[in-house]
Each structure stands twice: as C-alpha cells, then as structure tokens.
Amino acid sequence: MQRLNNQTLANVTGVASTPGYDRANSKAGIVHLGIGAFHRAHQAWYTEALLNKGASGWQIIGASLRSPTVKDQLAEQDGLYTIVERGPEGEKFQVVGAVKDVLVGPESPAELLAVMADAQVKIVSLTVTEKGYCHDPASGNLNLSNADIKHDLANPGSPKSAIGFIVAALDARRQAGVDSFTVLSCDNLPNNGEVLEKVTLQYAGQVSDELAAWIRANTTFPCTMIDRIVPATTDADRQELEGKLGLRDEGMVLAEPFSQWVIEDKFCSDRPAWEDVGALLVDDVHVYEIMKLRLLNGSHSLLAYCGYLAGFDYVSEVMREPVLAKLCQYFMDREVSETLTVPAGFDMEHYKVELRERFANPGLKHRTWQIAMDGSQKIPQRWLQTLQAQLEGEGNLDLLCLALAAWIRYVSGVDEKGEAIDVQDPLASDLKALCDASDTPEATVRAVLNVKEVFGESLAGNEKVLAATTQWLTRINEQGVLAALKAELT
C-alpha cells in the first residue's frame, strides 16, 4: 500500500481536507520538543489553521527527545499526517502539513541545538509530560539528582532533557548575540510557564550566573492551558484509516472535535496570531487552567483508576456504568466546584455537563490504562490542590480520598482479579515496595502518604485524610470498586 506523502496527497482530496498553502517554501519559526500525538492534534492543528489562512514563517520543526518513532512515521510522508476527529456524529479527516521536519535528540543533539539557536526560530514549545520537567512535583524545584540533568550539566553539548536543550540553545544564542526565543510550555501543569521558568533558571544557574541573568532578562515563559482528548493510536486505527484514504498513514492521530487553547500573551519575540484561529490570548491563564486541571483532568484520573480496577478498558465504557457516571458528577459538583473561582460570564454547569459528554464519547477509545500513567507526577495538580482547599475550608473530601485509595490500590500492582497491573510511573517500583511491605490498609496509606516527592510534608500527618483514605482502601480491597461505590452512592 502506498504511503501518504507529497506525491500521493492529491489522492485523498475527496475524503480529507488538505494543506492549502505552499509547504515547500514556508519557513519554520517554531521548534517543538516532544512531538507526540497530543502536539500534532492540538498546537500543530491550530498552527495549520493559521497557515491555511495565509500566515507564513510558522511551520514547525518537531523534535523527539527519546525515540525515533515519530521521525520514522513522518519521514516517508514528508511530514504529512491525518487527524481523525471522532465525535458522536461520526468522523472527519484532515491532512496536516504544519510539521516541516522531525529531528531526534539522541541521534544528533548538535543538529537540534543548531536549529534551536537559529535566529529564525522565535518559539520553542514543548509537550514532554510532567516528568519531562525533571522537577520535584511537590516543591517545583529542579531535581539535581535526576540522571538526565546530571548528564546534561556534565555534557552541555549533547543534552538529553528538554531543560538541557533549552538552556544550551539559549546559551548559544547569548554568545552569538542572537535574540532569545519564547519558551512555551503546553503540558498539563498548573502555572506551567512559571514551573518551566523556575527549573530553567535553576539549571542555568548551575552553568553560570551570567547565563541565568541573561535568560531572566531576555526570555519569557508564558503559561498555557490546553484541552483536547487525544487517545493513543492503535494499528487497528491505522488499518481502518488506510481503508478510507486508500493510503497508509503511520503518523495519524485521533482526537475529539472539542479543542481549547488559552495562552498568556507574554512573548519576547514574534508569535503566530493563534487568536485568529480560535485560541484565547489572555493576561492571566490561571483561573482557566485551575478549572480544567481540577474538573477535567482530576475527574479523568479518578475515572481511570476506578474504571481500570473495575475492569473497564475505555473511559466511554466507564461512563456507561451508572454508579461511575454518578461518581464523576458528584466529584465535580461537590468536591471540585466548591474550590473554584469562576470567570465572569463563564457557565460552570454547562462546562461540567460538556465534560461528562466528552468522556462518554463512544468514538474515542481512550484507555483507562493510558490515563493512569505517571500518576505520581499528575495527582499533585489534579487532586491535591483541591484536597488542600477543601481541608482549609472544612469542605467535602470523601471522594478525593476515594481517588487516593483507588490510585494506591492501582500502584500496588494487582487488580481486583488478582492479576498484575503494568504500572507506568517514575516511582512505580518504590510505590509497589511500600505497598508490599505494609500488612494493613492503614499502614499502606500511611506509607504512601509519606512519599514526599508526591505529597510534600502536609498530608502524612493529617488524620482526617488518613482515616477516610484507609476506609476507602479497605472497602476496595474487600468489596471491589463498584460494590463499594454502590453501597455509598446509591
């Protein structure tokens, strides 16, 4: 079967929308670190819309910092790939051409650094997940004992981490007298730009005080809020698309129709006019990201852990189980909404209904296992800030403690059928060892809450949280998630 590429693109015009601009003569102004499925379905999708409206100079050089998978997928396709939007009404296909090239950091770090240092590049953006910031999620500080950080400080010309690449490229621009670029985090972190600025400056300070001072004076780190559900692509998805396009697309990505991007308008150089294609440029992203992290991401993680333990593969299946759908609504209405400040004119109730409808979208095969990855990095933002707010206001925290209990049971590595769980988490082995060494639910909860990388110093001694989480873990262990919830919520 032929591959999607420049030569075969005309074959799909009756099935999919295609780039409406001159890709060959369009220049790249963005380098994106972490060119996974989410970036291609979100930021690159917005940029494609802008290019289709006549903007120039904003194609993307993508970079993978781990494996050559995306390069291998897109190289034979001249950077082209298809976004398949799946909604309740069916599918929509769009071939995207915003990605001009893909580099692989481990294969040629010098090449990637040279591209980032080029004056033509105005923005370096990144989606490297929470763990890619090489920081302590509880404190926000750079983890100087992280293996990649230690390597990068010792080998600045061949970095491994996103932070190492950013600082080395900024240093090259400083020494060459080239203006800085804007560093744009697009990861699901509260105050993501501030977190990125903090670890970047801390890393730069390890290199030299002069470099740190230059970055502080010349570089900006806008905060963003990103929102689009992008499930992992399977071989079955690629095979299905091949039947519809008549071409093989190894780089295809899936997405829901909904998309949102809120960006702090704080750029140190030129930027694309993303607001012309639906992004929201604002002075303060914080209120939007807190709503999204606590309502969408917090609920998503709750459904993932409870749903996985209950035997559900996909979130849409979880939402078809009445007690789990009710759990989601109660969690949003009671635990989370009480902690939020709502922007003027924002319809919170409509937003919550819309979120639950998105979770229930049968067109998206979003695996509970995928959402459950890297929980130790995610739950400080998704649950613990809400929990702290409820503790301070003496509000509801029962379902937040249920969420913690479900996560603890999940990272113990054994599901309700006694089968092993493939836990993907930077702290997986440490968490499992704590669970294995504890002989009662209370001992397990107490041991896990003492993991300071996740919980800091505040929760380990909170007897209210300890008691409620222990009670839920006991019920889950003895009855299973569904029976425990049915006894409580019905």
PDB file of N, CA and C in Angstrom, residues 21 26-30 32 39-61 81 83 94 96-100 123 125 184 186 259 261 263 271-279:
ATOM      1  N   TYR A  21      -1.617  25.712   1.408  1.00  0.00           N
ATOM      2  CA  TYR A  21      -0.526  26.670   1.314  1.00  0.00           C
ATOM      3  C   TYR A  21       0.701  25.975   0.731  1.00  0.00           C
ATOM      4  N   SER A  26       7.486  27.457   2.717  1.00  0.00           N
ATOM      5  CA  SER A  26       7.141  28.010   4.024  1.00  0.00           C
ATOM      6  C   SER A  26       8.273  27.723   5.002  1.00  0.00           C
ATOM      7  N   LYS A  27       8.662  28.721   5.779  1.00  0.00           N
ATOM      8  CA  LYS A  27       9.787  28.567   6.702  1.00  0.00           C
ATOM      9  C   LYS A  27       9.295  28.186   8.098  1.00  0.00           C
ATOM     10  N   ALA A  28      10.192  27.586   8.856  1.00  0.00           N
ATOM     11  CA  ALA A  28       9.861  27.169  10.217  1.00  0.00           C
ATOM     12  C   ALA A  28      10.273  28.254  11.201  1.00  0.00           C
ATOM     13  N   GLY A  29       9.346  28.598  12.103  1.00  0.00           N
ATOM     14  CA  GLY A  29       9.644  29.566  13.154  1.00  0.00           C
ATOM     15  C   GLY A  29       9.469  28.990  14.543  1.00  0.00           C
ATOM     16  N   ILE A  30       9.082  27.702  14.592  1.00  0.00           N
ATOM     17  CA  ILE A  30       8.800  27.034  15.868  1.00  0.00           C
ATOM     18  C   ILE A  30       9.581  25.728  15.926  1.00  0.00           C
ATOM     19  N   HIS A  32       9.423  22.377  18.279  1.00  0.00           N
ATOM     20  CA  HIS A  32       8.603  21.766  19.338  1.00  0.00           C
ATOM     21  C   HIS A  32       9.288  20.516  19.871  1.00  0.00           C
ATOM     22  N   HIS A  39       0.611  16.957  20.637  1.00  0.00           N
ATOM     23  CA  HIS A  39       1.043  18.160  19.922  1.00  0.00           C
ATOM     24  C   HIS A  39       0.505  18.184  18.499  1.00  0.00           C
ATOM     25  N   ARG A  40       0.560  17.045  17.826  1.00  0.00           N
ATOM     26  CA  ARG A  40       0.123  17.006  16.429  1.00  0.00           C
ATOM     27  C   ARG A  40      -1.390  17.229  16.299  1.00  0.00           C
ATOM     28  N   ALA A  41      -2.145  16.861  17.346  1.00  0.00           N
ATOM     29  CA  ALA A  41      -3.595  17.044  17.301  1.00  0.00           C
ATOM     30  C   ALA A  41      -4.045  18.370  17.895  1.00  0.00           C
ATOM     31  N   HIS A  42      -3.132  19.108  18.506  1.00  0.00           N
ATOM     32  CA  HIS A  42      -3.534  20.336  19.195  1.00  0.00           C
ATOM     33  C   HIS A  42      -2.756  21.549  18.676  1.00  0.00           C
ATOM     34  N   GLN A  43      -1.557  21.809  19.173  1.00  0.00           N
ATOM     35  CA  GLN A  43      -0.839  23.025  18.764  1.00  0.00           C
ATOM     36  C   GLN A  43      -0.539  23.030  17.263  1.00  0.00           C
ATOM     37  N   ALA A  44      -0.134  21.905  16.707  1.00  0.00           N
ATOM     38  CA  ALA A  44       0.134  21.861  15.263  1.00  0.00           C
ATOM     39  C   ALA A  44      -1.152  22.054  14.469  1.00  0.00           C
ATOM     40  N   TRP A  45      -2.269  21.589  15.005  1.00  0.00           N
ATOM     41  CA  TRP A  45      -3.580  21.759  14.351  1.00  0.00           C
ATOM     42  C   TRP A  45      -3.967  23.232  14.299  1.00  0.00           C
ATOM     43  N   TYR A  46      -3.768  23.960  15.413  1.00  0.00           N
ATOM     44  CA  TYR A  46      -4.020  25.401  15.407  1.00  0.00           C
ATOM     45  C   TYR A  46      -3.095  26.108  14.418  1.00  0.00           C
ATOM     46  N   THR A  47      -1.826  25.725  14.403  1.00  0.00           N
ATOM     47  CA  THR A  47      -0.857  26.353  13.514  1.00  0.00           C
ATOM     48  C   THR A  47      -1.201  26.063  12.062  1.00  0.00           C
ATOM     49  N   GLU A  48      -1.659  24.859  11.774  1.00  0.00           N
ATOM     50  CA  GLU A  48      -2.100  24.513  10.426  1.00  0.00           C
ATOM     51  C   GLU A  48      -3.248  25.416   9.976  1.00  0.00           C
ATOM     52  N   ALA A  49      -4.192  25.653  10.875  1.00  0.00           N
ATOM     53  CA  ALA A  49      -5.315  26.532  10.537  1.00  0.00           C
ATOM     54  C   ALA A  49      -4.825  27.930  10.185  1.00  0.00           C
ATOM     55  N   LEU A  50      -3.808  28.397  10.905  1.00  0.00           N
ATOM     56  CA  LEU A  50      -3.262  29.729  10.650  1.00  0.00           C
ATOM     57  C   LEU A  50      -2.512  29.760   9.317  1.00  0.00           C
ATOM     58  N   LEU A  51      -1.739  28.715   9.042  1.00  0.00           N
ATOM     59  CA  LEU A  51      -1.046  28.630   7.755  1.00  0.00           C
ATOM     60  C   LEU A  51      -2.040  28.606   6.605  1.00  0.00           C
ATOM     61  N   ASN A  52      -3.137  27.920   6.802  1.00  0.00           N
ATOM     62  CA  ASN A  52      -4.178  27.863   5.769  1.00  0.00           C
ATOM     63  C   ASN A  52      -4.850  29.209   5.548  1.00  0.00           C
ATOM     64  N   LYS A  53      -4.728  30.123   6.516  1.00  0.00           N
ATOM     65  CA  LYS A  53      -5.286  31.466   6.374  1.00  0.00           C
ATOM     66  C   LYS A  53      -4.277  32.450   5.775  1.00  0.00           C
ATOM     67  N   GLY A  54      -3.095  31.948   5.420  1.00  0.00           N
ATOM     68  CA  GLY A  54      -2.124  32.795   4.746  1.00  0.00           C
ATOM     69  C   GLY A  54      -0.931  33.223   5.575  1.00  0.00           C
ATOM     70  N   ALA A  55      -0.855  32.832   6.850  1.00  0.00           N
ATOM     71  CA  ALA A  55       0.306  33.166   7.669  1.00  0.00           C
ATOM     72  C   ALA A  55       1.542  32.457   7.115  1.00  0.00           C
ATOM     73  N   SER A  56       2.696  33.068   7.287  1.00  0.00           N
ATOM     74  CA  SER A  56       3.924  32.447   6.790  1.00  0.00           C
ATOM     75  C   SER A  56       4.998  32.494   7.869  1.00  0.00           C
ATOM     76  N   GLY A  57       5.948  31.601   7.714  1.00  0.00           N
ATOM     77  CA  GLY A  57       7.077  31.585   8.633  1.00  0.00           C
ATOM     78  C   GLY A  57       6.836  30.833   9.925  1.00  0.00           C
ATOM     79  N   TRP A  58       5.754  30.040  10.009  1.00  0.00           N
ATOM     80  CA  TRP A  58       5.424  29.406  11.280  1.00  0.00           C
ATOM     81  C   TRP A  58       5.303  27.879  11.193  1.00  0.00           C
ATOM     82  N   GLN A  59       5.927  27.272  10.196  1.00  0.00           N
ATOM     83  CA  GLN A  59       5.953  25.810  10.232  1.00  0.00           C
ATOM     84  C   GLN A  59       6.780  25.345  11.434  1.00  0.00           C
ATOM     85  N   ILE A  60       6.677  24.070  11.731  1.00  0.00           N
ATOM     86  CA  ILE A  60       7.225  23.509  12.964  1.00  0.00           C
ATOM     87  C   ILE A  60       8.321  22.494  12.656  1.00  0.00           C
ATOM     88  N   ILE A  61       9.448  22.636  13.345  1.00  0.00           N
ATOM     89  CA  ILE A  61      10.449  21.564  13.383  1.00  0.00           C
ATOM     90  C   ILE A  61      10.181  20.777  14.655  1.00  0.00           C
ATOM     91  N   TYR A  81       0.461  14.111   7.977  1.00  0.00           N
ATOM     92  CA  TYR A  81      -0.268  13.118   8.765  1.00  0.00           C
ATOM     93  C   TYR A  81      -1.736  13.525   8.827  1.00  0.00           C
ATOM     94  N   ILE A  83      -5.307  13.940  10.932  1.00  0.00           N
ATOM     95  CA  ILE A  83      -6.057  13.990  12.190  1.00  0.00           C
ATOM     96  C   ILE A  83      -7.442  13.419  11.915  1.00  0.00           C
ATOM     97  N   GLN A  94      -8.586  15.297   8.331  1.00  0.00           N
ATOM     98  CA  GLN A  94      -7.807  16.456   7.889  1.00  0.00           C
ATOM     99  C   GLN A  94      -6.343  16.067   7.803  1.00  0.00           C
ATOM    100  N   VAL A  96      -2.636  17.279   7.775  1.00  0.00           N
ATOM    101  CA  VAL A  96      -1.936  18.440   8.318  1.00  0.00           C
ATOM    102  C   VAL A  96      -0.507  18.473   7.773  1.00  0.00           C
ATOM    103  N   GLY A  97      -0.066  19.686   7.400  1.00  0.00           N
ATOM    104  CA  GLY A  97       1.282  19.833   6.850  1.00  0.00           C
ATOM    105  C   GLY A  97       2.164  20.773   7.629  1.00  0.00           C
ATOM    106  N   ALA A  98       1.742  21.137   8.839  1.00  0.00           N
ATOM    107  CA  ALA A  98       2.480  22.148   9.614  1.00  0.00           C
ATOM    108  C   ALA A  98       3.860  21.684  10.041  1.00  0.00           C
ATOM    109  N   VAL A  99       4.056  20.373  10.146  1.00  0.00           N
ATOM    110  CA  VAL A  99       5.357  19.849  10.590  1.00  0.00           C
ATOM    111  C   VAL A  99       6.289  19.742   9.381  1.00  0.00           C
ATOM    112  N   LYS A 100       7.325  20.562   9.391  1.00  0.00           N
ATOM    113  CA  LYS A 100       8.260  20.610   8.252  1.00  0.00           C
ATOM    114  C   LYS A 100       9.302  19.505   8.326  1.00  0.00           C
ATOM    115  N   ILE A 123      10.029  30.648  18.673  1.00  0.00           N
ATOM    116  CA  ILE A 123       9.349  29.955  19.770  1.00  0.00           C
ATOM    117  C   ILE A 123       9.894  28.540  19.886  1.00  0.00           C
ATOM    118  N   SER A 125       8.505  25.390  21.856  1.00  0.00           N
ATOM    119  CA  SER A 125       7.392  24.902  22.660  1.00  0.00           C
ATOM    120  C   SER A 125       7.664  23.456  23.061  1.00  0.00           C
ATOM    121  N   LEU A 184       7.560  28.045  25.389  1.00  0.00           N
ATOM    122  CA  LEU A 184       6.107  27.897  25.546  1.00  0.00           C
ATOM    123  C   LEU A 184       5.747  26.489  25.996  1.00  0.00           C
ATOM    124  N   CYS A 186       3.329  23.559  26.912  1.00  0.00           N
ATOM    125  CA  CYS A 186       1.964  23.142  26.581  1.00  0.00           C
ATOM    126  C   CYS A 186       1.629  21.837  27.298  1.00  0.00           C
ATOM    127  N   SER A 259     -11.726  21.387  21.138  1.00  0.00           N
ATOM    128  CA  SER A 259     -10.352  21.807  21.379  1.00  0.00           C
ATOM    129  C   SER A 259     -10.355  23.185  22.002  1.00  0.00           C
ATOM    130  N   TRP A 261      -7.442  26.238  23.707  1.00  0.00           N
ATOM    131  CA  TRP A 261      -6.069  26.646  23.981  1.00  0.00           C
ATOM    132  C   TRP A 261      -6.104  28.071  24.512  1.00  0.00           C
ATOM    133  N   ILE A 263      -3.707  31.034  26.133  1.00  0.00           N
ATOM    134  CA  ILE A 263      -2.282  31.362  26.145  1.00  0.00           C
ATOM    135  C   ILE A 263      -2.076  32.723  26.803  1.00  0.00           C
ATOM    136  N   ARG A 271       5.250  36.178  17.288  1.00  0.00           N
ATOM    137  CA  ARG A 271       4.454  34.976  17.546  1.00  0.00           C
ATOM    138  C   ARG A 271       3.394  34.822  16.474  1.00  0.00           C
ATOM    139  N   PRO A 272       2.878  33.594  16.288  1.00  0.00           N
ATOM    140  CA  PRO A 272       1.743  33.408  15.381  1.00  0.00           C
ATOM    141  C   PRO A 272       0.488  34.058  15.965  1.00  0.00           C
ATOM    142  N   ALA A 273      -0.412  34.496  15.103  1.00  0.00           N
ATOM    143  CA  ALA A 273      -1.683  35.085  15.550  1.00  0.00           C
ATOM    144  C   ALA A 273      -2.691  33.956  15.800  1.00  0.00           C
ATOM    145  N   TRP A 274      -2.363  33.093  16.777  1.00  0.00           N
ATOM    146  CA  TRP A 274      -3.230  31.935  17.035  1.00  0.00           C
ATOM    147  C   TRP A 274      -4.646  32.346  17.419  1.00  0.00           C
ATOM    148  N   GLU A 275      -4.813  33.581  17.938  1.00  0.00           N
ATOM    149  CA  GLU A 275      -6.153  34.029  18.291  1.00  0.00           C
ATOM    150  C   GLU A 275      -7.062  34.119  17.066  1.00  0.00           C
ATOM    151  N   ASP A 276      -6.475  34.203  15.872  1.00  0.00           N
ATOM    152  CA  ASP A 276      -7.284  34.271  14.648  1.00  0.00           C
ATOM    153  C   ASP A 276      -7.890  32.925  14.285  1.00  0.00           C
ATOM    154  N   VAL A 277      -7.446  31.869  14.925  1.00  0.00           N
ATOM    155  CA  VAL A 277      -7.966  30.533  14.607  1.00  0.00           C
ATOM    156  C   VAL A 277      -8.517  29.840  15.849  1.00  0.00           C
ATOM    157  N   GLY A 278      -8.939  30.643  16.834  1.00  0.00           N
ATOM    158  CA  GLY A 278      -9.679  30.059  17.949  1.00  0.00           C
ATOM    159  C   GLY A 278      -8.986  30.007  19.280  1.00  0.00           C
ATOM    160  N   ALA A 279      -7.671  30.243  19.342  1.00  0.00           N
ATOM    161  CA  ALA A 279      -7.007  30.272  20.641  1.00  0.00           C
ATOM    162  C   ALA A 279      -7.391  31.551  21.379  1.00  0.00           C
TER     163      ALA A 279
END
